[in-house]
Amino acid sequence: LLHPTIDPKAARDVIGIGLPASPGAATGEIVFSSNDAEELKTQGRKAILVRIETSPEDIHGMHAAEGILTTRGGMTSHAAVVARGMGKP
């Protein structure tokens, strides 16, 4: 596969569902700011950036995060378009 996936046989807890705006799968610690995502990356830890919506000011956190999750937006939102361009779920 060209995009990361999670083993379908692996034990996991589903804590939410949404639109797959960018293909693939990611795991990591949840962070709520771009600065926190960047900080975890410098520590060698993986982050999932969770935001209500993203803006151009979040680009450094989006780059540092393994994946991006937003509560607003759709397939053509800023987060979706940028994540697809970066190859991030």
XYZ file of N, CA and C in Angstrom:
267
model
N 0.829 -1.194 0.000
C 0.000 0.000 0.000
C 0.869 1.251 0.000
N 0.353 2.287 -0.590
C 1.098 3.535 -0.646
C 0.901 4.404 0.594
N -0.157 4.147 1.350
C -0.446 4.947 2.535
C -0.383 4.062 3.770
N 0.036 4.629 4.925
C 0.091 3.827 6.141
C -1.297 3.321 6.531
N -1.337 2.120 7.083
C -2.587 1.540 7.562
C -2.375 0.970 8.954
N -3.470 0.688 9.619
C -3.428 0.026 10.924
C -3.911 -1.397 10.710
N -3.221 -2.357 11.295
C -3.581 -3.764 11.153
C -5.035 -3.962 11.577
N -5.889 -4.449 10.684
C -7.304 -4.611 11.037
C -7.538 -5.636 12.141
N -6.556 -6.507 12.395
C -6.691 -7.507 13.455
C -6.177 -7.006 14.799
N -5.532 -5.845 14.818
C -4.967 -5.305 16.055
C -6.081 -4.823 16.985
N -5.847 -4.957 18.281
C -6.803 -4.451 19.275
C -6.785 -2.931 19.243
N -7.974 -2.335 19.233
C -8.044 -0.877 19.213
C -9.398 -0.430 19.734
N -9.437 0.781 20.240
C -10.675 1.405 20.693
C -11.003 2.535 19.736
N -12.165 2.505 19.138
C -12.601 3.578 18.252
C -13.188 4.677 19.127
N -12.603 5.874 19.062
C -13.086 6.983 19.885
C -13.779 8.052 19.054
N -13.836 7.859 17.750
C -14.515 8.822 16.895
C -14.521 8.350 15.460
N -15.391 8.939 14.669
C -15.446 8.647 13.245
C -15.592 9.959 12.494
N -15.238 9.973 11.246
C -15.340 11.199 10.463
C -15.088 10.932 8.998
N -14.922 12.006 8.261
C -14.633 11.913 6.832
C -13.150 11.641 6.614
N -12.808 10.712 5.744
C -11.399 10.461 5.438
C -10.896 11.479 4.410
N -10.608 12.665 4.874
C -10.229 13.748 3.964
C -8.884 13.512 3.299
N -8.055 12.684 3.901
C -6.760 12.335 3.336
C -6.532 10.858 3.635
N -6.067 10.065 2.681
C -5.933 8.628 2.901
C -4.827 8.279 3.890
N -4.972 7.108 4.498
C -3.951 6.600 5.397
C -4.433 6.515 6.824
N -3.525 6.170 7.708
C -3.813 6.023 9.128
C -2.609 6.514 9.914
N -2.850 6.934 11.142
C -1.757 7.430 11.984
C -2.058 7.119 13.441
N -1.003 6.992 14.223
C -1.132 6.844 15.671
C -0.194 7.836 16.332
N -0.524 8.212 17.551
C 0.319 9.136 18.297
C -0.433 9.741 19.456
N 0.268 10.570 20.192
C -0.335 11.274 21.318
C -1.155 12.446 20.789
N -2.293 12.690 21.412
C -3.142 13.803 20.996
C -2.595 15.100 21.569
N -2.475 16.109 20.703
C -2.088 17.461 21.124
C -3.076 18.443 20.511
N -3.244 19.579 21.181
C -4.231 20.553 20.746
C -3.620 21.842 20.214
N -2.302 21.894 20.086
C -1.667 23.079 19.506
C -0.527 22.651 18.590
N -0.266 23.490 17.616
C 0.823 23.218 16.681
C 2.169 23.216 17.386
N 2.319 24.094 18.372
C 3.574 24.142 19.125
C 3.808 22.844 19.882
N 2.743 22.265 20.460
C 2.887 20.999 21.178
C 3.254 19.860 20.223
N 2.689 19.860 19.021
C 3.038 18.835 18.030
C 4.516 18.927 17.667
N 4.977 20.142 17.480
C 6.382 20.356 17.144
C 7.290 19.932 18.300
N 6.887 20.235 19.521
C 7.675 19.864 20.704
C 7.795 18.343 20.829
N 6.684 17.628 20.646
C 6.750 16.167 20.727
C 7.678 15.599 19.663
N 7.628 16.156 18.476
C 8.503 15.665 17.398
C 9.972 15.840 17.773
N 10.319 16.969 18.403
C 11.714 17.179 18.808
C 12.140 16.171 19.874
N 11.160 15.616 20.602
C 11.436 14.597 21.620
C 11.385 13.180 21.047
N 11.140 13.067 19.742
C 11.074 11.757 19.109
C 9.759 11.038 19.340
N 8.723 11.776 19.728
C 7.406 11.192 19.990
C 6.441 11.587 18.878
N 5.461 10.721 18.618
C 4.488 10.964 17.554
C 3.276 11.700 18.106
N 2.721 12.616 17.299
C 1.565 13.407 17.719
C 0.471 13.371 16.663
N -0.763 13.455 17.141
C -1.927 13.695 16.296
C -2.405 15.094 16.657
N -2.387 16.003 15.707
C -2.812 17.383 15.949
C -4.331 17.459 15.849
N -4.980 17.864 16.941
C -6.435 17.986 16.999
C -6.783 19.460 17.141
N -7.552 19.973 16.188
C -7.938 21.390 16.187
C -9.405 21.503 15.782
N -10.055 22.601 16.159
C -11.404 22.856 15.662
C -11.331 23.006 14.151
N -10.420 23.818 13.689
C -10.092 23.958 12.270
C -8.660 24.457 12.203
N -8.027 24.310 11.073
C -6.648 24.771 10.946
C -6.601 26.059 10.141
N -5.475 26.736 10.285
C -5.216 27.958 9.524
C -3.767 27.893 9.046
N -3.361 28.794 8.184
C -1.974 28.781 7.717
C -0.947 28.874 8.857
N -1.332 29.453 9.989
C -0.403 29.556 11.121
C -0.107 28.196 11.760
N -0.905 27.173 11.446
C -0.716 25.832 12.011
C 0.223 24.960 11.184
N 0.783 25.489 10.118
C 1.538 24.658 9.184
C 2.708 23.938 9.854
N 3.388 24.582 10.805
C 4.523 23.905 11.456
C 4.053 22.711 12.283
N 2.903 22.814 12.911
C 2.360 21.691 13.672
C 1.830 20.594 12.772
N 1.247 20.980 11.652
C 0.756 19.993 10.699
C 1.922 19.210 10.106
N 3.017 19.895 9.868
C 4.214 19.233 9.344
C 4.790 18.265 10.380
N 4.771 18.653 11.644
C 5.353 17.832 12.707
C 4.476 16.643 13.082
N 3.164 16.762 12.921
C 2.224 15.728 13.357
C 2.201 14.537 12.401
N 1.848 13.385 12.946
C 1.658 12.184 12.131
C 0.320 12.226 11.409
N -0.667 12.885 12.019
C -2.002 12.996 11.441
C -2.698 14.230 11.974
N -3.764 14.650 11.296
C -4.496 15.862 11.666
C -5.976 15.514 11.760
N -6.611 15.976 12.838
C -8.031 15.747 13.063
C -8.685 17.079 13.382
N -9.730 17.428 12.648
C -10.450 18.671 12.920
C -11.926 18.368 13.135
N -12.602 19.250 13.886
C -14.032 19.066 14.118
C -14.872 19.806 13.095
N -14.290 20.758 12.402
C -14.995 21.508 11.359
C -14.330 21.264 10.017
N -15.106 21.504 8.981
C -14.546 21.392 7.640
C -14.959 20.106 6.968
N -14.590 20.001 5.744
C -14.930 18.831 4.951
C -13.779 18.470 4.046
N -14.102 17.819 2.964
C -13.082 17.319 2.048
C -12.286 18.430 1.362
N -12.817 19.652 1.348
C -12.099 20.761 0.708
C -11.645 21.813 1.714
N -11.671 21.481 3.003
C -11.226 22.431 4.028
C -9.713 22.607 3.977
N -9.231 23.643 4.663
C -7.792 23.906 4.717
C -7.040 22.680 5.212
N -7.493 22.094 6.319
C -6.799 20.934 6.890
C -6.748 19.783 5.894
N -7.859 19.503 5.228
C -7.912 18.384 4.288
C -6.985 18.605 3.096
N -7.032 19.787 2.530
C -6.208 20.085 1.351
C -4.721 20.021 1.696
N -4.343 20.623 2.820
C -2.931 20.622 3.218
C -2.479 19.214 3.596
N -3.303 18.478 4.351
C -2.939 17.116 4.750
C -2.731 16.226 3.523
N -3.632 16.306 2.574
C -3.462 15.513 1.344
C -2.165 15.879 0.636
N -1.878 17.163 0.567
C -0.645 17.608 -0.080
C 0.602 17.123 0.628
N 0.521 16.983 1.948
C 1.659 16.513 2.746
C 1.690 14.988 2.851
N 0.644 14.323 2.381
C 0.570 12.868 2.500
C 0.289 12.412 3.914
N -0.438 13.241 4.684
C -0.748 12.906 6.079
C -2.230 12.610 6.240
N -2.552 11.571 7.000
C -3.971 11.286 7.270
C -4.561 12.275 8.268
